[in-house]
Short mmCIF file of C-alpha atoms in Angstrom, two decimals:
data_model
loop_
_atom_site.label_atom_id
_atom_site.label_comp_id
_atom_site.label_asym_id
_atom_site.label_seq_id
_atom_site.Cartn_x
_atom_site.Cartn_y
_atom_site.Cartn_z
CA MET R 255 127.87 67.47 99.01
CA ARG R 256 128.45 66.36 102.56
CA CYS R 257 125.44 65.89 104.75
CA GLU R 258 125.86 66.79 108.37
CA LYS R 259 124.87 64.04 110.74
CA MET R 260 122.02 65.17 112.99
CA ALA R 261 122.25 64.43 116.69
CA ALA R 262 120.06 61.54 117.66
CA PRO R 263 117.27 62.40 120.15
CA PRO R 264 117.68 60.98 123.63
CA PRO R 265 116.09 57.58 124.03
CA PRO R 266 112.63 57.65 125.62
CA PRO R 267 112.39 56.37 129.18
CA PRO R 268 111.35 52.77 129.56
CA ALA R 269 107.62 52.27 129.37
CA GLY R 270 107.50 50.62 132.75
CA SER R 271 109.32 53.38 134.64
CA ALA R 272 106.29 55.70 134.80
CA GLY R 273 104.13 52.86 136.05
CA ALA R 274 106.73 51.92 138.65
CA CYS R 275 106.87 55.51 139.91
CA MET R 276 103.08 55.65 140.14
CA GLY R 277 103.03 52.33 141.98
CA LEU R 278 105.67 53.55 144.43
CA ARG R 279 103.73 56.76 144.98
CA ARG R 280 100.52 54.82 145.73
CA ARG R 281 102.34 52.58 148.22
CA CYS R 282 103.77 55.62 149.99
CA GLN R 283 100.32 57.20 150.14
CA ARG R 284 98.85 54.00 151.60
CA LEU R 285 101.53 54.02 154.30
CA LEU R 286 100.83 57.68 155.11
CA TYR R 287 97.12 56.93 155.42
CA TRP R 288 97.93 54.62 158.34
CA VAL R 289 99.64 57.39 160.35
CA PRO R 290 96.41 58.57 162.10
CA VAL R 291 95.54 54.95 162.96
CA LEU R 292 99.02 54.37 164.39
CA PHE R 293 98.68 57.59 166.40
CA ILE R 294 95.38 56.46 167.95
CA SER R 295 96.83 52.99 168.58
CA SER R 296 99.90 54.41 170.30
CA ILE R 297 97.74 56.65 172.51
CA LEU R 298 95.62 53.61 173.38
CA CYS R 299 98.65 51.50 174.28
CA TRP R 300 100.10 54.25 176.46
CA SER R 301 96.75 54.79 178.21
CA TYR R 302 96.58 51.07 178.99
CA TYR R 303 100.04 51.14 180.57
CA ALA R 304 99.36 54.38 182.44
CA TYR R 305 96.00 53.31 183.82
CA VAL R 306 96.60 49.62 184.58
CA THR R 307 100.20 49.72 185.73
CA GLN R 308 100.87 53.22 187.03
CA LEU R 309 97.44 54.12 188.42
CA CYS R 310 95.76 50.86 189.46
CA LEU R 311 98.67 48.60 190.38
CA LEU R 312 101.18 51.13 191.74
CA THR R 313 99.09 54.05 193.04
CA MET R 314 95.76 52.70 194.27
CA THR R 315 95.99 51.29 197.79
CA ASN R 316 92.42 50.07 198.30
CA ILE R 317 92.11 46.49 197.00
CA GLY R 318 88.38 46.73 196.34
CA GLU R 319 88.76 49.93 194.33
CA LYS R 320 91.64 48.41 192.43
CA VAL R 321 89.67 45.28 191.42
CA VAL R 322 86.54 47.20 190.41
CA CYS R 323 88.51 49.69 188.32
CA LEU R 324 90.54 46.97 186.59
CA VAL R 325 87.48 44.88 185.71
CA ALA R 326 85.43 47.84 184.44
CA TYR R 327 88.40 49.27 182.58
CA HIS R 328 89.08 46.04 180.68
CA ILE R 329 85.42 45.78 179.65
CA PHE R 330 85.48 49.29 178.15
CA PHE R 331 88.90 48.64 176.65
CA MET R 332 87.78 45.41 174.96
CA LEU R 333 84.63 46.99 173.49
CA PHE R 334 86.61 50.01 172.31
CA VAL R 335 89.28 47.93 170.58
CA TRP R 336 86.73 45.51 169.10
CA SER R 337 84.57 48.24 167.54
CA TYR R 338 87.63 50.18 166.36
CA TRP R 339 89.05 47.05 164.72
CA LYS R 340 85.76 46.29 162.97
CA THR R 341 85.48 49.87 161.70
CA ILE R 342 88.99 49.76 160.24
CA PHE R 343 88.99 46.31 158.66
CA THR R 344 85.39 45.94 157.47
CA LEU R 345 85.57 46.44 153.73
CA PRO R 346 83.14 49.03 152.33
CA MET R 347 80.37 47.50 150.25
CA ASN R 348 80.22 48.34 146.56
CA PRO R 349 77.18 48.27 144.25
CA SER R 350 76.11 44.83 143.06
CA LYS R 351 76.53 43.63 139.48
CA GLU R 352 73.02 44.64 138.45
CA PHE R 353 74.05 48.32 138.70
CA HIS R 354 77.07 47.89 136.40
CA LEU R 355 76.52 48.69 132.75
CA SER R 356 76.67 45.81 130.31
CA TYR R 357 79.30 45.81 127.57
CA SER R 358 76.76 46.89 124.96
CA ASP R 359 75.51 49.73 127.16
CA LYS R 360 79.07 50.95 127.71
CA GLU R 361 79.67 50.98 123.96
CA SER R 362 76.40 52.83 123.36
CA LEU R 363 77.27 55.38 126.03
CA GLU R 364 80.69 56.02 124.48
CA ARG R 365 79.24 56.41 120.99
CA GLU R 366 76.48 58.80 121.95
CA PRO R 367 77.28 62.49 122.41
CA ARG R 368 76.76 63.96 125.84
CA GLY R 369 73.25 65.05 126.58
CA GLU R 370 69.81 63.53 126.14
CA SER R 371 71.05 60.62 124.02
CA GLN R 372 73.34 59.44 126.80
CA GLN R 373 70.54 59.84 129.32
CA GLU R 374 68.35 57.66 127.15
CA VAL R 375 70.97 54.89 127.36
CA LEU R 376 71.17 55.28 131.14
CA ARG R 377 67.37 55.30 131.48
CA ARG R 378 67.18 52.01 129.62
CA ALA R 379 69.90 50.53 131.84
CA ALA R 380 68.21 51.78 135.03
CA LYS R 381 64.57 51.06 134.19
CA ASP R 382 64.43 47.92 136.38
CA LEU R 383 66.64 49.22 139.18
CA PRO R 384 65.33 50.52 142.53
CA ILE R 385 66.52 54.09 142.02
CA TYR R 386 64.65 57.14 143.26
CA THR R 387 67.30 59.87 143.43
CA ARG R 388 68.64 61.96 140.57
CA THR R 389 71.29 64.58 139.91
CA MET R 390 70.61 68.30 140.27
CA SER R 391 69.62 68.41 136.60
CA GLY R 392 67.26 65.45 136.98
CA ALA R 393 69.57 62.99 135.24
CA ILE R 394 70.36 59.40 136.19
CA ARG R 395 73.26 59.29 138.68
CA TYR R 396 76.13 57.62 136.83
CA CYS R 397 79.77 57.05 137.84
CA ASP R 398 82.06 57.32 134.83
CA ARG R 399 84.99 55.87 136.81
CA CYS R 400 83.26 52.71 138.00
CA HIS R 401 80.96 52.54 134.95
CA LEU R 402 77.80 51.93 136.92
CA VAL R 403 74.46 53.48 137.70
CA LYS R 404 74.72 54.75 141.26
CA PRO R 405 72.25 53.28 143.74
CA ASP R 406 70.49 55.69 146.06
CA ARG R 407 72.81 57.15 148.74
CA CYS R 408 75.87 55.73 146.95
CA HIS R 409 78.83 58.03 146.26
CA HIS R 410 82.27 57.69 144.73
CA CYS R 411 85.13 58.03 147.22
CA SER R 412 88.15 59.78 145.73
CA VAL R 413 90.50 58.21 148.30
CA CYS R 414 89.31 54.63 147.86
CA ASP R 415 88.56 55.27 144.15
CA LYS R 416 85.37 53.19 144.49
CA CYS R 417 81.66 53.73 144.74
CA ILE R 418 80.60 53.14 148.36
CA LEU R 419 77.08 52.12 149.36
CA LYS R 420 75.42 54.64 151.69
CA MET R 421 78.68 56.52 152.01
CA ASP R 422 78.87 58.79 155.06
CA HIS R 423 82.46 60.04 154.80
CA HIS R 424 86.03 58.85 154.46
CA CYS R 425 87.52 58.88 157.96
CA PRO R 426 91.32 59.27 158.22
CA TRP R 427 91.25 58.09 161.85
CA VAL R 428 90.18 54.62 160.72
CA ASN R 429 91.75 54.77 157.23
CA ASN R 430 88.51 53.55 155.76
CA CYS R 431 85.28 54.72 154.22
CA VAL R 432 82.39 54.84 156.66
CA GLY R 433 79.34 53.52 154.86
CA PHE R 434 76.62 50.91 154.91
CA SER R 435 78.87 47.99 155.87
CA ASN R 436 80.55 49.59 158.90
CA TYR R 437 78.45 52.58 159.97
CA LYS R 438 77.12 50.70 162.99
CA PHE R 439 80.69 49.80 163.97
CA PHE R 440 81.72 53.44 163.61
CA LEU R 441 78.91 54.57 165.92
CA LEU R 442 79.87 51.95 168.50
CA PHE R 443 83.50 52.99 168.18
CA LEU R 444 82.53 56.58 169.01
CA ALA R 445 80.29 55.46 171.87
CA TYR R 446 82.80 53.10 173.49
CA SER R 447 85.74 55.45 173.02
CA LEU R 448 83.70 58.19 174.73
CA LEU R 449 82.78 55.86 177.61
CA TYR R 450 86.42 54.75 177.82
CA CYS R 451 87.64 58.34 178.17
CA LEU R 452 84.89 59.33 180.60
CA PHE R 453 85.62 56.32 182.80
CA ILE R 454 89.34 57.11 182.90
CA ALA R 455 88.71 60.79 183.67
CA ALA R 456 86.20 59.95 186.43
CA THR R 457 88.37 57.37 188.21
CA ASP R 458 91.56 59.37 187.74
CA LEU R 459 90.10 62.66 188.99
CA GLN R 460 90.85 62.19 192.70
CA TYR R 461 94.45 61.25 191.98
CA PHE R 462 94.76 64.16 189.57
CA ILE R 463 93.69 66.46 192.43
CA LYS R 464 96.22 64.81 194.74
CA PHE R 465 98.91 65.58 192.17
CA TRP R 466 98.31 69.32 192.56
CA THR R 467 98.04 69.10 196.34
CA ASN R 468 101.26 67.08 196.66
CA GLY R 469 99.32 64.07 197.90
CA LEU R 470 101.08 61.59 195.60
CA PRO R 471 104.50 60.04 196.13
CA ASP R 472 107.26 61.57 194.05
CA THR R 473 107.46 58.86 191.36
CA GLN R 474 106.98 58.73 187.61
CA ALA R 475 103.40 57.53 188.20
CA LYS R 476 102.30 61.07 189.12
CA PHE R 477 103.17 62.36 185.64
CA HIS R 478 101.31 59.49 183.93
CA ILE R 479 98.30 60.25 186.13
CA MET R 480 98.37 63.93 185.21
CA PHE R 481 98.70 63.42 181.44
CA LEU R 482 96.18 60.57 181.53
CA PHE R 483 93.51 62.89 182.94
CA PHE R 484 94.31 65.67 180.47
CA ALA R 485 94.19 63.27 177.50
CA ALA R 486 90.96 61.61 178.65
CA ALA R 487 89.23 64.95 179.30
CA MET R 488 90.36 66.41 175.97
CA PHE R 489 89.21 63.41 173.93
CA SER R 490 85.94 63.27 175.88
CA VAL R 491 85.01 66.79 174.73
CA SER R 492 85.75 66.13 171.06
CA LEU R 493 84.18 62.67 171.05
CA SER R 494 80.99 63.83 172.78
CA SER R 495 80.32 66.43 170.07
CA LEU R 496 81.09 63.97 167.26
CA PHE R 497 79.02 61.19 168.80
CA GLY R 498 76.12 63.55 169.43
CA TYR R 499 76.23 64.69 165.80
CA HIS R 500 76.08 61.13 164.48
CA CYS R 501 73.27 60.25 166.90
CA TRP R 502 71.33 63.13 165.36
CA LEU R 503 72.13 61.77 161.87
CA VAL R 504 70.81 58.34 162.83
CA SER R 505 67.62 59.82 164.29
CA LYS R 506 66.99 61.66 160.99
CA ASN R 507 68.27 58.79 158.77
CA LYS R 508 70.82 61.04 157.09
CA SER R 509 74.45 60.71 156.15
CA THR R 510 77.09 63.41 156.49
CA LEU R 511 77.09 63.90 152.72
CA GLU R 512 73.29 64.24 152.68
CA VAL R 513 73.47 67.02 155.27
CA PHE R 514 75.65 69.10 152.96
CA ARG R 515 73.73 68.10 149.81
CA ALA R 516 70.14 66.98 150.26
CA PRO R 517 69.06 64.02 148.11
CA ILE R 518 67.15 64.94 144.97
CA PHE R 519 64.20 62.70 144.21
CA ARG R 520 62.30 62.44 140.96
CA HIS R 521 59.61 64.79 142.20
CA ARG R 522 61.59 67.23 144.36
CA THR R 523 64.53 67.76 146.69
CA ASP R 524 63.89 66.68 150.26
CA LYS R 525 66.44 66.54 153.06
CA ASN R 526 64.24 64.15 155.06
CA GLY R 527 63.24 61.89 152.18
CA PHE R 528 64.70 58.73 153.76
CA SER R 529 63.42 59.42 157.28
CA LEU R 530 60.76 56.97 158.47
CA GLY R 531 60.57 58.14 162.09
CA PHE R 532 62.99 57.79 164.98
CA SER R 533 62.29 54.13 165.80
CA LYS R 534 62.52 52.89 162.21
CA ASN R 535 65.56 55.04 161.48
CA LEU R 536 67.30 53.49 164.47
CA ARG R 537 66.39 49.98 163.37
CA GLN R 538 67.77 50.57 159.89
CA VAL R 539 71.25 51.01 161.38
CA PHE R 540 71.13 48.66 164.37
CA GLY R 541 68.62 46.04 163.21
CA ASP R 542 65.50 44.52 164.72
CA GLU R 543 67.16 42.33 167.37
CA LYS R 544 68.09 44.51 170.32
CA LYS R 545 70.50 41.92 171.72
CA TYR R 546 72.92 42.82 168.90
CA TRP R 547 72.65 46.59 169.19
CA LEU R 548 75.59 47.08 171.56
CA VAL R 549 77.80 44.39 170.03
CA PRO R 550 80.10 45.14 167.06
CA VAL R 551 78.49 42.56 164.77
CA PHE R 552 76.70 43.47 161.55
CA SER R 553 72.94 43.71 162.06
CA SER R 554 71.86 46.63 159.83
CA LEU R 555 68.75 46.13 157.71
CA GLY R 556 68.78 45.85 153.94
CA ASP R 557 71.41 45.28 151.28
CA GLY R 558 72.73 48.85 150.96
CA CYS R 559 71.51 49.21 147.37
CA SER R 560 67.94 50.33 148.08
CA PHE R 561 66.25 52.10 150.96
CA PRO R 562 62.65 52.76 151.99
CA THR R 563 61.58 56.33 151.53
CA CYS R 564 58.52 58.23 152.70
CA LEU R 565 58.37 60.31 149.52
CA VAL R 566 58.16 57.83 146.67
CA ASN R 567 54.41 57.41 146.89
CA GLN R 568 54.08 61.18 146.41
CA ASP R 569 55.55 60.93 142.94
CA PRO R 570 52.85 62.10 140.50
CA GLU R 571 53.89 59.38 138.07
CA GLN R 572 53.23 56.67 140.65
CA ALA R 573 50.21 55.30 142.43
CA SER R 574 49.48 56.97 145.75
CA THR R 575 47.60 54.12 147.43
CA PRO R 576 47.68 50.33 147.25
CA GLY R 577 44.28 50.37 145.61
CA ALA R 578 45.44 52.86 143.01
CA LEU R 579 48.42 50.65 142.32
CA ASN R 580 46.16 47.72 141.44
CA SER R 581 44.16 49.90 139.10
CA THR R 582 47.26 51.19 137.33
CA SER R 583 49.15 47.91 137.19
CA LYS R 584 47.79 47.40 133.68
CA ASN R 585 49.76 50.42 132.52
CA GLU R 586 52.95 48.32 132.61
CA ASN R 587 54.47 50.09 135.58
CA HIS R 588 57.77 48.41 136.41
CA LEU R 589 58.12 46.65 139.71
CA PHE R 590 61.42 46.45 141.46
CA PRO R 591 63.55 43.38 140.77
CA ALA R 592 63.27 40.39 143.10
CA LYS R 593 65.67 41.89 145.64
CA PRO R 594 64.86 45.61 145.92
CA LEU R 595 64.38 45.64 149.69
CA ARG R 596 65.17 42.76 151.98
CA ASP R 597 62.21 41.49 153.97
CA SER R 598 63.84 42.90 157.10
CA GLN R 599 63.63 46.36 155.53
CA SER R 600 60.30 46.06 153.72
CA HIS R 601 58.37 45.79 156.98
CA LEU R 602 59.59 49.28 157.90
CA LEU R 603 57.19 50.52 155.25
CA THR R 604 54.31 48.11 155.70
CA ASP R 605 53.69 48.49 159.43
CA THR R 606 52.72 52.16 159.26
CA PRO R 607 49.02 52.86 159.94
CA SER R 608 48.46 54.66 156.63
CA TRP R 609 49.67 51.67 154.65
CA SER R 610 48.09 48.91 156.73
CA GLU R 611 44.53 49.75 155.71
CA THR R 612 44.02 47.16 152.99
CA SER R 613 40.61 46.26 151.71
CA GLY R 614 41.04 42.51 151.30
CA LYS R 615 42.98 39.52 152.52
CA ALA R 616 44.77 39.23 149.19
CA GLU R 617 46.28 42.66 149.75
CA LYS R 618 47.78 41.51 153.07
CA GLY R 619 49.54 38.63 151.36
CA LYS R 620 51.28 41.00 148.98
CA VAL R 621 53.11 43.08 151.57
CA GLY R 622 56.26 44.51 150.03
CA MET R 623 55.59 44.09 146.30
CA SER R 624 52.13 45.74 146.37
CA ASN R 625 53.40 48.72 148.32
CA PRO R 626 53.49 51.95 146.28
CA ALA R 627 56.97 52.67 147.64
CA LEU R 628 58.25 49.63 145.79
CA THR R 629 57.12 50.65 142.30
CA MET R 630 58.99 52.53 139.65
CA GLU R 631 57.63 54.38 136.69
CA ASN R 632 58.22 53.24 133.15
CA GLU R 633 61.11 55.42 131.99
CA THR R 634 61.42 54.00 128.52
#
């Protein structure tokens, strides 16, 4: 009996081909992400040529006006470029190692079925961490991609594929996540770009009017002057609304994500849970030293992993006054680890009138660790 020979199946593609295609796709995506940045950069380069060369050097006839405009323009230009550069190339900060699950905790989490048993593992892992916020169901906020317990105000960025501390949003115009490490730079970028556009529009206005009244010589400069005013006016309108919105966010100590989804604390949801008042909210972003406020250097308070909140001492499971804390300290309430809030942030809580009324000198020496906002209930 003759057996028919079966056709052999086609050979499988090489194992590395799929990985190579994925790698090529990621590289192409990274290049595409730079398109908005290149667009802004090209507009900036053209505006420099149009303003400095065509308007100031070739069109302006008054020497004094020319010098003043060139000096002021280069100041705004330098601050704009500096803050934009810092916003783009400042790496977003990620949660510290203490928020990452240990190897044993990861194994326990994988073994346990979803539900209360997994939450028990996460509660054990997070019992000594300065975490106040929860999910909508009251569970510990956990990132299954980064394998870490999320600090307060931390979110996972799908573009960066990382958890970003105090994430505000992923901005395509800077090809970067705007978060704790560069939020001040982003605000300064908006402020200086707005001032840059307003300055150009204001100084170009009289020559823009001359263009329509045939008061300019018939050269290519007249077209640069016209488009320069249109571009500056258009960007001024959009930037003013965006800058005003982020100024409101700073005054309320909110992020863009927290506007759309209010943070959920252990006791209740509160959209203003992190707000400490206008002055303290401003200092959290810009720092205590006013000489650094307008300069694109990092001066924000804290470490990005924990934040003061006005609501923690209202938690029924926590002490409500410093005196009550001392009386309940025997109940083995967990204190934050050694670095929950940097000293530069802790004083935002301790200098309020309601928390400065201590009964003894020993209380004053314990500022920060004896504050009810720095305690965490025993979740074990």
